[in-house]
XYZ file of C-alpha atoms in Angstrom:
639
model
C 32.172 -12.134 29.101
C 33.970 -13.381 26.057
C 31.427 -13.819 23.193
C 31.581 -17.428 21.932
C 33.253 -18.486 18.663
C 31.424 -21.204 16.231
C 33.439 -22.826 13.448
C 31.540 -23.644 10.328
C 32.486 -25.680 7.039
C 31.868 -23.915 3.646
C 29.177 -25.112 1.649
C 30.347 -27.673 -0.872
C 30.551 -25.363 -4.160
C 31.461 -22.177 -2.467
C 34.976 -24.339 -1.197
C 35.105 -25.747 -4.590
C 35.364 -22.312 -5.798
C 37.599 -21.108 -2.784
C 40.312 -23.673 -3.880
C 39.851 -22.702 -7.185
C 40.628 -19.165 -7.046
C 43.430 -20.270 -4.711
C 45.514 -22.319 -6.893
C 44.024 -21.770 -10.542
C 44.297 -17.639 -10.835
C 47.972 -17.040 -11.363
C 48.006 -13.408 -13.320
C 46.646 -9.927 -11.781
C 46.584 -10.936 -8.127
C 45.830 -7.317 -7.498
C 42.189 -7.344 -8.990
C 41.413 -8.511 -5.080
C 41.673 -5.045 -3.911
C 39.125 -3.824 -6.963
C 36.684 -6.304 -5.822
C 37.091 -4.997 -1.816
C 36.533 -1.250 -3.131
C 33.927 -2.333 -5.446
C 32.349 -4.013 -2.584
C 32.787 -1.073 -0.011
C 31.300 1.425 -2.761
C 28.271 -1.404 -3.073
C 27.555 -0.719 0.602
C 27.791 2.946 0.363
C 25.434 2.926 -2.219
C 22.800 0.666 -0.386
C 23.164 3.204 2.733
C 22.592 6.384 0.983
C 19.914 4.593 -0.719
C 17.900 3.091 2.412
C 18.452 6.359 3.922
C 15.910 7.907 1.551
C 13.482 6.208 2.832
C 14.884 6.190 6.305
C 16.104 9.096 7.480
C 18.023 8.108 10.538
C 20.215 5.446 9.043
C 22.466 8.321 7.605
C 23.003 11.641 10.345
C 23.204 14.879 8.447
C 27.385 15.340 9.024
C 28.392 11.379 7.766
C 31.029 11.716 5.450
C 30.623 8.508 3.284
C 34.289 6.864 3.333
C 36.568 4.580 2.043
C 39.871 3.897 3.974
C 43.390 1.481 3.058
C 44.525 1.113 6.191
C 48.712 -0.566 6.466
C 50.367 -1.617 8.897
C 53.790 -2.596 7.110
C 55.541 -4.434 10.018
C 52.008 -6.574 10.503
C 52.059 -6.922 7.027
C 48.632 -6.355 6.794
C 46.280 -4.370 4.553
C 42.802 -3.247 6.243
C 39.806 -1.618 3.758
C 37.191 0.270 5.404
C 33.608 1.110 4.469
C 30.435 2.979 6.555
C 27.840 1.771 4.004
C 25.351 -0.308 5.273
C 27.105 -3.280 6.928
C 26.040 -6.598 7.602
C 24.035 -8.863 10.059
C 25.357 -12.229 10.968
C 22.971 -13.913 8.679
C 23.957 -11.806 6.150
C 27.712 -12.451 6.406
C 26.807 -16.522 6.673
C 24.706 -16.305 2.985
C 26.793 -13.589 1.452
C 30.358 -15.082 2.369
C 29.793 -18.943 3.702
C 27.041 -20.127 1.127
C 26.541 -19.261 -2.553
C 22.463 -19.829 -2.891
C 22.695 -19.556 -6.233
C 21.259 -21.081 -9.291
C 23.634 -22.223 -11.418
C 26.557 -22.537 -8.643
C 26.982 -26.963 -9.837
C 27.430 -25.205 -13.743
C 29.899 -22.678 -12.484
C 32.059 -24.828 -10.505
C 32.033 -27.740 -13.991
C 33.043 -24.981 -16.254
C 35.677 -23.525 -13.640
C 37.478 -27.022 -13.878
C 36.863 -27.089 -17.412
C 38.677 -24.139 -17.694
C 42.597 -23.933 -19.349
C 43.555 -20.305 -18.229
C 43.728 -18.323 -14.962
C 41.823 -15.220 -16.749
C 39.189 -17.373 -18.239
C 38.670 -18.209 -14.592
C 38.641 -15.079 -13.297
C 36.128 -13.964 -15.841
C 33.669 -16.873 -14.814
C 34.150 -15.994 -10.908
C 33.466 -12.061 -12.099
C 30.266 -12.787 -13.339
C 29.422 -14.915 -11.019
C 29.377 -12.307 -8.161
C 32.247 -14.161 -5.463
C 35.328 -11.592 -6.096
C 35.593 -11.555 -2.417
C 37.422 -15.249 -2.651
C 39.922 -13.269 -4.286
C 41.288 -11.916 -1.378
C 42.648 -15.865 -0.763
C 45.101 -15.190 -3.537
C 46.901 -13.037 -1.114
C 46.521 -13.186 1.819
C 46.788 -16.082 4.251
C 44.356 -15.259 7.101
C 41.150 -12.956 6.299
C 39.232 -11.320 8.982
C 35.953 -9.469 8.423
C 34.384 -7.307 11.115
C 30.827 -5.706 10.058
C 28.052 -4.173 11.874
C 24.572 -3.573 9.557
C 22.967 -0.185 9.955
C 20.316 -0.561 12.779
C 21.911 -3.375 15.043
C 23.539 -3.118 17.735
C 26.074 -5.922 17.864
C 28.654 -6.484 15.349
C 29.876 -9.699 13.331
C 33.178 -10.909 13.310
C 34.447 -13.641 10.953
C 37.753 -14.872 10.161
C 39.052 -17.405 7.996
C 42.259 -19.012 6.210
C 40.775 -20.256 3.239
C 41.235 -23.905 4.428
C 37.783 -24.947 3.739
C 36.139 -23.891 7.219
C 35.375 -19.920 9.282
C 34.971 -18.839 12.596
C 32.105 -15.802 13.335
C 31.919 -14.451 16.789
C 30.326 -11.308 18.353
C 32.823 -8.192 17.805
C 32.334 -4.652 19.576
C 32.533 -2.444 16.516
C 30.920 0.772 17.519
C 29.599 1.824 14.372
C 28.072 0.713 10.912
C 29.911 -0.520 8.003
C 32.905 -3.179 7.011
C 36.418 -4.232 7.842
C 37.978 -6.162 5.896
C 42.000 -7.139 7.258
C 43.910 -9.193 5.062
C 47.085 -11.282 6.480
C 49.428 -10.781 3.586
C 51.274 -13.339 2.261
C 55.328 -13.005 1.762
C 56.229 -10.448 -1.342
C 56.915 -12.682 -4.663
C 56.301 -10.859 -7.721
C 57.393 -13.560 -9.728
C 54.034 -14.955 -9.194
C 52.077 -11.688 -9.067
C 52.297 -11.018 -5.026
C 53.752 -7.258 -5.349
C 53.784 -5.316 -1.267
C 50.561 -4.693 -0.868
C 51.276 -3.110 2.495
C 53.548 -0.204 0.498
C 51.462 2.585 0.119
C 52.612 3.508 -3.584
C 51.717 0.261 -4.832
C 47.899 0.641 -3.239
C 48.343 4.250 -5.030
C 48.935 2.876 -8.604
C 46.353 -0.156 -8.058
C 43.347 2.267 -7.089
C 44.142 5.123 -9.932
C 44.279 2.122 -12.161
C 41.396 0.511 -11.304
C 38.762 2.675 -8.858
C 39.713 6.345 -9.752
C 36.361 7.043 -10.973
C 34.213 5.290 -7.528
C 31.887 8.098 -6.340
C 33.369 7.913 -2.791
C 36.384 9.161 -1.120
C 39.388 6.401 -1.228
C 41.284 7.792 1.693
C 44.239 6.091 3.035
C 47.220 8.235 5.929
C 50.376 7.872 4.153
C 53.857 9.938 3.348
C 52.834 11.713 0.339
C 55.000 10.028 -2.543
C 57.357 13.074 -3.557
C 57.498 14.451 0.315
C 60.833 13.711 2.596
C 60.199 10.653 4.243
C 61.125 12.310 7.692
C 57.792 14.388 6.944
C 54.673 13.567 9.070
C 52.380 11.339 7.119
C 49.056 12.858 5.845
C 45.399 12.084 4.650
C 45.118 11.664 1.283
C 42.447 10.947 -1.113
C 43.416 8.440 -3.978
C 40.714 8.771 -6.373
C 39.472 11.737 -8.402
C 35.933 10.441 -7.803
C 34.607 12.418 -11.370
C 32.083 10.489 -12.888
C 33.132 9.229 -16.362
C 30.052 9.850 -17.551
C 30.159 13.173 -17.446
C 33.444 13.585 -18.956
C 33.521 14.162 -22.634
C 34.142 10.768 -24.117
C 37.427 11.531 -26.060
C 38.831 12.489 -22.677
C 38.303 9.073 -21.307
C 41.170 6.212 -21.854
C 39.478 3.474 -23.255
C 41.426 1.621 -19.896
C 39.036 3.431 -17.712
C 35.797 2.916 -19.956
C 37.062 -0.986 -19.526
C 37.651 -0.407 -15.450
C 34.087 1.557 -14.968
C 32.287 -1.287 -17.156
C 33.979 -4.005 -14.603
C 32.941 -2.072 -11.326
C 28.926 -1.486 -12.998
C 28.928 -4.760 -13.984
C 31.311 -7.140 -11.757
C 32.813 -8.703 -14.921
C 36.176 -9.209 -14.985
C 36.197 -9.533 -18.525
C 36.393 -6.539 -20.980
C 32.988 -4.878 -22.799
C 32.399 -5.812 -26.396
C 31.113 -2.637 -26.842
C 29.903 0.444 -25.768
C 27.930 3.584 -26.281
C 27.636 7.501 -24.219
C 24.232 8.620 -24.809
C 23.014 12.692 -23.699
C 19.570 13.129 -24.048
C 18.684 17.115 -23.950
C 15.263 19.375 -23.792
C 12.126 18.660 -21.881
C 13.858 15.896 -19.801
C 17.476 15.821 -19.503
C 19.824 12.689 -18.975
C 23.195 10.659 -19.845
C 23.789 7.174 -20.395
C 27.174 4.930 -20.625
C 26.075 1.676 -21.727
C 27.951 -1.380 -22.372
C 27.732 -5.261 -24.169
C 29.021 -7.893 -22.757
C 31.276 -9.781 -24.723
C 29.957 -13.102 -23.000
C 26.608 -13.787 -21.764
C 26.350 -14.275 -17.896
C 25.299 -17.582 -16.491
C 21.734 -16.375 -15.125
C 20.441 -14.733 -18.737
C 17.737 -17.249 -19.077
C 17.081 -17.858 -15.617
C 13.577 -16.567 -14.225
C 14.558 -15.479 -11.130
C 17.669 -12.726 -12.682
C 17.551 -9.425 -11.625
C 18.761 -7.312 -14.649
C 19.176 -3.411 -14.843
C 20.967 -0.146 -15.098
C 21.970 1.541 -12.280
C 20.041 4.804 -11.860
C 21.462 8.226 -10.600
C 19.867 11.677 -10.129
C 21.896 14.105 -10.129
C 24.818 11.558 -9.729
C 23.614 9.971 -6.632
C 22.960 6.189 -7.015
C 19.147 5.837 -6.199
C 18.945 2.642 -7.422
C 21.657 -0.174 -8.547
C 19.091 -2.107 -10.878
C 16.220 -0.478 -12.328
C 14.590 -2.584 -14.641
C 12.382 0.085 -16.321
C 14.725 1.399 -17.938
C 15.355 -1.612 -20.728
C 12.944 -3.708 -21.825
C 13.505 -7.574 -21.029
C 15.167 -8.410 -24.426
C 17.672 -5.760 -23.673
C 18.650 -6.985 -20.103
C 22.193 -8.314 -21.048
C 22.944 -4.587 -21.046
C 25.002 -3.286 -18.287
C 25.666 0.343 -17.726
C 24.260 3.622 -15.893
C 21.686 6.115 -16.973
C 22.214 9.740 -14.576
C 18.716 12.061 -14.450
C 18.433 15.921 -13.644
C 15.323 15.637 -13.342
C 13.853 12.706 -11.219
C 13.059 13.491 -7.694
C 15.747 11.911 -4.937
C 13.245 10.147 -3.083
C 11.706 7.587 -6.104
C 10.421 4.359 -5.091
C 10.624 1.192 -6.977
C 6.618 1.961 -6.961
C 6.997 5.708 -8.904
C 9.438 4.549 -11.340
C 6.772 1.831 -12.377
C 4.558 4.424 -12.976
C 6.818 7.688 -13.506
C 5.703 8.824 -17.150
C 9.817 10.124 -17.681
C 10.937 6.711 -17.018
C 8.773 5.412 -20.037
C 10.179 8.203 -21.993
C 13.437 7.177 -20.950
C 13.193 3.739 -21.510
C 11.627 4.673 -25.381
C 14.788 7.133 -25.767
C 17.233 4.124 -24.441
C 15.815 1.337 -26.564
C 15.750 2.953 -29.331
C 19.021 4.562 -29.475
C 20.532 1.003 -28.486
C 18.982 -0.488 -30.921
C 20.137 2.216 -33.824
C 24.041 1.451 -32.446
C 23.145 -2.432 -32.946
C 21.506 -1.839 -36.539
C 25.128 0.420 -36.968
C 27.587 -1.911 -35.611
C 25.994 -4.683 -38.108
C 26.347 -2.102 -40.891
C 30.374 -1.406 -40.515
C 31.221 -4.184 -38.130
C 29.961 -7.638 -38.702
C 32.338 -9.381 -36.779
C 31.746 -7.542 -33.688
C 28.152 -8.108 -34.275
C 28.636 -11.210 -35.023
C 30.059 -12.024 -31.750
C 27.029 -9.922 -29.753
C 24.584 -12.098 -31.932
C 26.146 -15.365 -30.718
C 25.752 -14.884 -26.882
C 22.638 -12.355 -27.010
C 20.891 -13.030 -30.012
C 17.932 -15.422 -28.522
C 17.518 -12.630 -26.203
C 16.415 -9.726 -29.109
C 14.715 -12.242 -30.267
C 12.457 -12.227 -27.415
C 11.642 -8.467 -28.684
C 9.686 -9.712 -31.909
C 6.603 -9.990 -29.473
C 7.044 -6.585 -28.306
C 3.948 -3.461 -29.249
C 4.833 -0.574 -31.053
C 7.198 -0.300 -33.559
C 9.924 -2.507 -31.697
C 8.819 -5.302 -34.204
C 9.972 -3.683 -37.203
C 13.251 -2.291 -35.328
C 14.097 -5.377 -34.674
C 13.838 -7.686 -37.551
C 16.439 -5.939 -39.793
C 19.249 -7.128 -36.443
C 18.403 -10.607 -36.553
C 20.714 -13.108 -37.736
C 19.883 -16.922 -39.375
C 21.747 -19.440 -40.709
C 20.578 -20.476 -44.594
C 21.184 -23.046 -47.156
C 23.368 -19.457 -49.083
C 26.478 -20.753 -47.018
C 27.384 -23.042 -44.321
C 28.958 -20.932 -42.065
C 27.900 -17.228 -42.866
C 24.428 -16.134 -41.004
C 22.103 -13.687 -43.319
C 19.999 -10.924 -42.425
C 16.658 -10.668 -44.069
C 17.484 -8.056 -46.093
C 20.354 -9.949 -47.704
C 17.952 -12.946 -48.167
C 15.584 -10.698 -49.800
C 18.391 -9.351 -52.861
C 19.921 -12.761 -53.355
C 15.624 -14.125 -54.521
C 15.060 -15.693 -57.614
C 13.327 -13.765 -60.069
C 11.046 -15.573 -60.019
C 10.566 -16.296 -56.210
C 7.689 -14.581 -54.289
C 8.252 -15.804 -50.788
C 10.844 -16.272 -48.028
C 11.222 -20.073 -47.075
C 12.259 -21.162 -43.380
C 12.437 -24.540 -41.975
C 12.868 -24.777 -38.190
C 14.639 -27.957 -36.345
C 16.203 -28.753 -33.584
C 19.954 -28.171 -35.345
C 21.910 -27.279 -38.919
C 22.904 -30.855 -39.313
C 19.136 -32.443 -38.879
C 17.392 -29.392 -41.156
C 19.510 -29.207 -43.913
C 19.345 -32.652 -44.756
C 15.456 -33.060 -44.629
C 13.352 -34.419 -47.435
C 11.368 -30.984 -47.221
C 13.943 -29.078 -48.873
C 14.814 -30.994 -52.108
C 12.275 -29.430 -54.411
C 13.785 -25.864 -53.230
C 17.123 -27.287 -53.506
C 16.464 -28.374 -57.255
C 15.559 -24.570 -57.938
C 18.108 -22.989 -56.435
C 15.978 -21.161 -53.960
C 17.378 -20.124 -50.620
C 16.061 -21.707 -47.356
C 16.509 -19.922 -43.730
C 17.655 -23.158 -41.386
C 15.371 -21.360 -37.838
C 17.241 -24.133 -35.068
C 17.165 -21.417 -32.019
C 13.885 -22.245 -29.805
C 13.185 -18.962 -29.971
C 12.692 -19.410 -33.756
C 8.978 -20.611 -33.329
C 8.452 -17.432 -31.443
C 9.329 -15.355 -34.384
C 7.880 -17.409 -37.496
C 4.707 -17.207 -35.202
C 4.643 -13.468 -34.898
C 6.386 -12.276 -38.108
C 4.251 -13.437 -41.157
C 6.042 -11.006 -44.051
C 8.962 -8.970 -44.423
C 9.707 -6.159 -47.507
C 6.116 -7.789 -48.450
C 7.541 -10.944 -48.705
C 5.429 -13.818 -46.580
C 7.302 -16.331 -44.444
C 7.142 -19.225 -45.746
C 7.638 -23.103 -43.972
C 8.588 -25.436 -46.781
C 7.187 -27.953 -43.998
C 3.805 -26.933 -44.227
C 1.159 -26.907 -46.882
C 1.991 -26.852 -50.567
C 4.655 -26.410 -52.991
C 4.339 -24.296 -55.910
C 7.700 -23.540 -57.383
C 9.220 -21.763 -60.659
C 7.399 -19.752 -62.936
C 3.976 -19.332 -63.790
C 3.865 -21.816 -66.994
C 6.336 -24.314 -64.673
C 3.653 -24.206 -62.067
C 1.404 -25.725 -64.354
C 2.993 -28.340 -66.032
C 3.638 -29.474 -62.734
C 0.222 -29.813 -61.711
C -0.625 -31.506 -65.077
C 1.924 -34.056 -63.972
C 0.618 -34.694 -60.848
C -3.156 -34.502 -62.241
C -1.871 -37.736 -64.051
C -0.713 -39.356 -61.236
C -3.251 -38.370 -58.731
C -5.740 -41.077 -60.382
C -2.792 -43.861 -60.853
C -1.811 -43.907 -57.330
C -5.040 -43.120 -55.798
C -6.565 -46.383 -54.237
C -2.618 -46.767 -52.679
C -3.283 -43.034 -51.025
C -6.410 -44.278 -49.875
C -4.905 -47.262 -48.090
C -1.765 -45.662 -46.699
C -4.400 -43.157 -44.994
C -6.228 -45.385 -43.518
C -3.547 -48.046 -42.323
C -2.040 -45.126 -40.578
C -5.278 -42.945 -39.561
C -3.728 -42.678 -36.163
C -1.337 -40.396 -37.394
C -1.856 -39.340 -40.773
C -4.733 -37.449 -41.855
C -4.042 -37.358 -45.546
C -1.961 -39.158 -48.017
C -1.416 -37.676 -51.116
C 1.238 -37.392 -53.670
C 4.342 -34.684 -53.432
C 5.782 -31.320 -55.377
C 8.463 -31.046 -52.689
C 10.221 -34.291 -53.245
C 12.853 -35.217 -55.948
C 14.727 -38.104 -54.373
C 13.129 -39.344 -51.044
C 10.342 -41.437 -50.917
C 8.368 -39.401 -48.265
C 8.233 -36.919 -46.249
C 5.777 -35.918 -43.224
C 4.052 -32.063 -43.879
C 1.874 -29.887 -42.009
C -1.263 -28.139 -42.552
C -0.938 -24.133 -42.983
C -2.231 -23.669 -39.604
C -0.130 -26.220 -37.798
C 2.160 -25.785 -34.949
C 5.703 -27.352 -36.675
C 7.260 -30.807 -35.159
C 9.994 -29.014 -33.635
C 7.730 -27.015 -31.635
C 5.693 -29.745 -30.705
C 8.927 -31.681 -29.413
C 10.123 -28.828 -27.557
C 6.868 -28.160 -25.903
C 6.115 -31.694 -24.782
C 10.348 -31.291 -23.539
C 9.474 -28.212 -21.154
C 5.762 -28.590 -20.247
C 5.421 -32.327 -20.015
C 3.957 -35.294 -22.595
C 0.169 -33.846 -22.138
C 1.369 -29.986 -23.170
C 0.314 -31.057 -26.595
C -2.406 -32.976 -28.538
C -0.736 -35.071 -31.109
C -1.290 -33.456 -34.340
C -1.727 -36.055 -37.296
C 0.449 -34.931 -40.489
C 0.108 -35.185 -43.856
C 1.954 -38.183 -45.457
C 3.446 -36.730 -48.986
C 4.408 -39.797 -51.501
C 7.086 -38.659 -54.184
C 5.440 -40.671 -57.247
C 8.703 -40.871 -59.503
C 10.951 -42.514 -56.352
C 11.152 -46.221 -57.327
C 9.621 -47.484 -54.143
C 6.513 -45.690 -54.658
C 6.425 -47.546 -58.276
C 6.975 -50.666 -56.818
C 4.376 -50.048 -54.014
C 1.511 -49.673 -56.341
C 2.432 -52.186 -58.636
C 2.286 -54.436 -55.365
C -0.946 -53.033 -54.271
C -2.791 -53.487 -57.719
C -1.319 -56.732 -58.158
C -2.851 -58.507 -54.187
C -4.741 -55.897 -52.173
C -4.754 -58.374 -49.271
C -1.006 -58.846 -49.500
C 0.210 -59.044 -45.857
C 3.597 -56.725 -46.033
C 2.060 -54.133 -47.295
C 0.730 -53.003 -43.686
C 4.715 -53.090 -42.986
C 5.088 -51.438 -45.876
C 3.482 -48.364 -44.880
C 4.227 -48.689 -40.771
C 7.974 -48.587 -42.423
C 7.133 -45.709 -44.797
C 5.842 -43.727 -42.013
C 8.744 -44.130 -39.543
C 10.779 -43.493 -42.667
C 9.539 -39.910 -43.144
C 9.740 -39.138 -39.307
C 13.401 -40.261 -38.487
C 14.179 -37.949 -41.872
C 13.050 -35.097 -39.877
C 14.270 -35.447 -36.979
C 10.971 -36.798 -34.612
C 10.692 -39.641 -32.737
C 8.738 -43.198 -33.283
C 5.240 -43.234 -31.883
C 5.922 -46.948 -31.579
C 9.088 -48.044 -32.296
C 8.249 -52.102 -31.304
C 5.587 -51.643 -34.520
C 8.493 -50.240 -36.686
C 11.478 -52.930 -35.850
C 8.702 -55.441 -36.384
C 7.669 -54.552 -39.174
C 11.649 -54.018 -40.828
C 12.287 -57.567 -39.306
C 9.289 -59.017 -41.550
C 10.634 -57.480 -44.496
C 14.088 -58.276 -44.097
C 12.689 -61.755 -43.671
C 10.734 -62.081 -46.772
C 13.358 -60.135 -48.789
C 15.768 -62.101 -47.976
């Protein structure tokens, strides 16, 4: 009895993205057949790794396989895998549905995009390659059986929006896919697929160094073509990593990073690590040159892939980076790990520890390098990856003080350079003593605030901290070259030298007693929010300005913890109103105030005073009906 057929529509983004990679990806058509082998090699993998904890998935004479398979009158192209396979339910999520986070994002900046390659990169990272099959082919059938079932899965589609799945009698594990070619046009990238020395060139080009056999039965390219065709294996299968890395074209380096990392895109960077003595292992790493879409998400399984011995024991081991190094894609090979490790040994595995110490560190000395004699480059890394090292300043050990030399800020030194803190530290006055921040929610609201004026006047330096990771790092780094971090929004202001310092607090002695029964009011008018009033060192032409006490969490922080973990995350901290005694309004305010204490608009006065200082800094209005009421009476009787 003929096993049923069901038709089923695509879920809405993954045919949003099938119609994109249809009619937006006009260059390198032939990256399909990477994706397939990449695939295939994928399932290989997951076999020889379930095996090891499952004997009977893999029998002791499998040859693990990949086969091109032509048929040239058909004109169609078939690649074979016996990896692991796939159930029904399987094929539905992997192929039908993308349950992914971020799939709405992908699909906006897919339309957003201008180029075919920009797309292509996007779809890379995202994980879908196998739509790129569509770009050649006009039917698609898939025939899969998982390891352990005993029926297999056929499915079929011609990229229309819609797929059929049906039982199939496949009689052993693994996956077919057939692809329908289209008609040869090379004008528009669509070379024979179905000619053997074109699938020849495409797989030395692009999967020479997969760990499995490429096979395909074809006329050997220099035999007579009345010879009988042969078996031949298309890949030299020689782990690059192992090669000596002047002997590997940088082509293949870029090829290898795409299959480890299923980015389309080329590596920024990369490094070949060989750790020798007690415990022996090599590393090819790579960086990104663009952050992938799930970096921040909770959920994202990051990773190298793990070998002993060169056999893939596990495709993402997360012990062997720490979390602020998980944009880092690449493989690390052991001699000296057992086959058999669980995900529960390598937790606890002592060499994995050491490995991870080795790893980090030597990553991190090629970071601290690559700033040293290429800034650009680094430049570039720091832009998509630098909230993520970051994240490292709370790390134990030493990783602190590894770390802070790599990070990058943007100052008030120049508008468009960043700084490290070592450059901060030789550009200091002579007379300056401390490193000065300010954090904010951007460049444009920080550099104009009120807070930096006094520090302007001096000619001191200011670090502008607007990544929300900032907080995290002015809360765990409190010097640096026994310098303290300093936030010109909290506490004090104590500038110049020592004979400066105290003129200016002779100044302000005088004024303290002047303006001292207008302090008293403002503070108390405003007790809801303020918790002092006093007069300011930090101000030279604005009014006000809103400070915190040393131990104070800043505004910004407050605003972006209230954003992420609701209104209540928070209890509303009062601030300290600072009054600029030589600004004219402050004259005019006490003037006013010694002249009618019981005059009416001086309550607006202050409510105006106060929003005043916190729209300068970028916060909101506690009450912005009391503020526009209190502008309108003013305007009224000023008018």
């Amino acid at each position: 009895m003929t096993a049923p057929v069901e038709t089923f529509q695509f879920q809405a983004e993954a045919k949003q993205l099938l119609d994109i990679v249809i009619h937006s990806l006009y260059s390198q058509k032939d990256i399909f057949l990477r994706e397939l082998i990449s695939n295939a090699s994928d399932a290989l993998d997951r076999v020889r790794i379930e095996a090891l904890t499952d004997p009977d998935v893999l029998q002791p004479d499998d040859t693990l396989e990949i086969r091109l398979d032509t048929d040239a009158a058909a004109r169609t192209l078939s690649i074979s895998d016996n990896g692991i396979g796939m159930s029904r339910a399987e094929v539905t999520e992997n192929i039908g549905t993308i349950a992914k986070s971020g799939t709405r994002e992908l699909v906006e900046q897919l339309r957003a995009s201008k180029s075919g390659d920009a797309a292509a990169q996007l779809i890379g990272q995202f994980g879908v390659g196998f739509y790129s099959v569509f770009m050649v082919a006009d039917r698609v059938t898939l025939v899969t059986r998982r390891a352990g079932d005993e029926k297999a899965t056929h499915w079929s589609s011609t990229g229309d929006g819609t797929y059929a799945i049906t039982e199939d009698s496949r009689f052993s594990r693994g996956t077919t896919v057939t692809l329908h070619l289209k008609a040869v046009d090379t004008e528009h990238g669509l070379a024979d697929f179905a000619a053997p020395d074109v699938l020849r060139t495409l797989v030395k080009r692009y999967s020479d160094f997969v760990g499995y056999p490429i096979k395909m039965t074809a006329p050997r390219p220099d035999a007579d073509t009345s010879a009988a065709p042969e078996e031949q294996v298309l890949n030299s299968m020689q782990p690059i990593w192992t090669r000596p890395p002047g002997d590997v074209k940088d082509e293949e380096f870029t090829e290898f990073y795409r299959h480890v990392a299923h980015d389309w895109a080329e590596p920024l960077d990369r490094l070949s690590l060989k750790a020798e003595g007690r415990l022996e292992y090599q590393a090819l790493l790579f960086i990104p040159a663009q952050a992938p879409f799930d970096l921040y998400f909770r959920d994202q399984q990051f990773g190298l892939q793990l070998y002993v011995r060169r056999i893939l024991i596990m495709d993402r081991c997360q012990n062997l980076l720490p979390p602020y190094l998980r944009f880092i894609k690449g493989i690390v090979d052991s001699a000296d790990l057992p086959l058999n490790l669980s995900r529960e040994m390598i937790q606890q595995d002592r060499h994995i520890s050491q490995m991870q110490s080795w790893l980090s560190r030597k990553v991190l000395d090629h970071l601290k390098l690559l700033r040293d004699n290429d800034r650009d480059t680094y430049r570039k890394l720091w832009g998509e990856f630098g909230s993520v090292l970051k994240e490292g300043i709370a790390g134990e050990g030493d990783v602190k003080d590894k770390l802070l030399p790599l990070l990058l800020f943007q100052s008030s030194n120049d508008a468009t350079a960043l700084t490290t803190l070592d450059e901060y530290v030789v550009r200091m006055k002579s007379d300056q003593t401390k490193i000065y921040y300010l954090t904010g929610e951007s460049r444009a609201v920080v550099e104009h605030s009120p807070h930096l004026e006094a520090f302007q006047a001096k000619g001191y330096e200011v670090l502008y901290l607007v990544d929300p990771v900032d907080e995290l790092v002015t809360e765990r780094v409190r010097e640096f070259d026994g310098k303290s971090l300093t936030s010109v929004g909290k506490g004090t202001v104590e500038l110049g030298s020592e004979d400066e310092r105290k003129q200016a607090e002779a100044d302000l002695s005088e004024q303290r007693e002047r303006f001292a029964t207008v302090l008293e009011f403002l503070q108390s008018t405003l007790t809801d929010w303020v918790k002092e009033a006093r007069l300011s060192t930090r101000l030279t032409t604005s009014p006000v300005c809103l400070v915190g006490a040393e131990g104070d969490i800043s505004p910004n922080l407050e605003r972006l913890l209230r954003r992420t973990q609701g209104p209540d995350a928070v209890t509303q901290q009062k601030r300290i109103l600072e009054i600029n005694p030589t600004h004219a309004i402050a004259e005019k305010l006490q003037e006013r105030f010694a002249a009618n204490q019981d005059d009416p608009a001086l309550v607006d006065y202050a409510h105006v005073l106060f929003g005043y200082a916190l729209l300068a800094e970028g916060s909101e209005l506690p009450d912005p009906g009391r503020f526009n009421k209190a502008i309108g009476e003013l305007l009224v009787k000023g008018l």
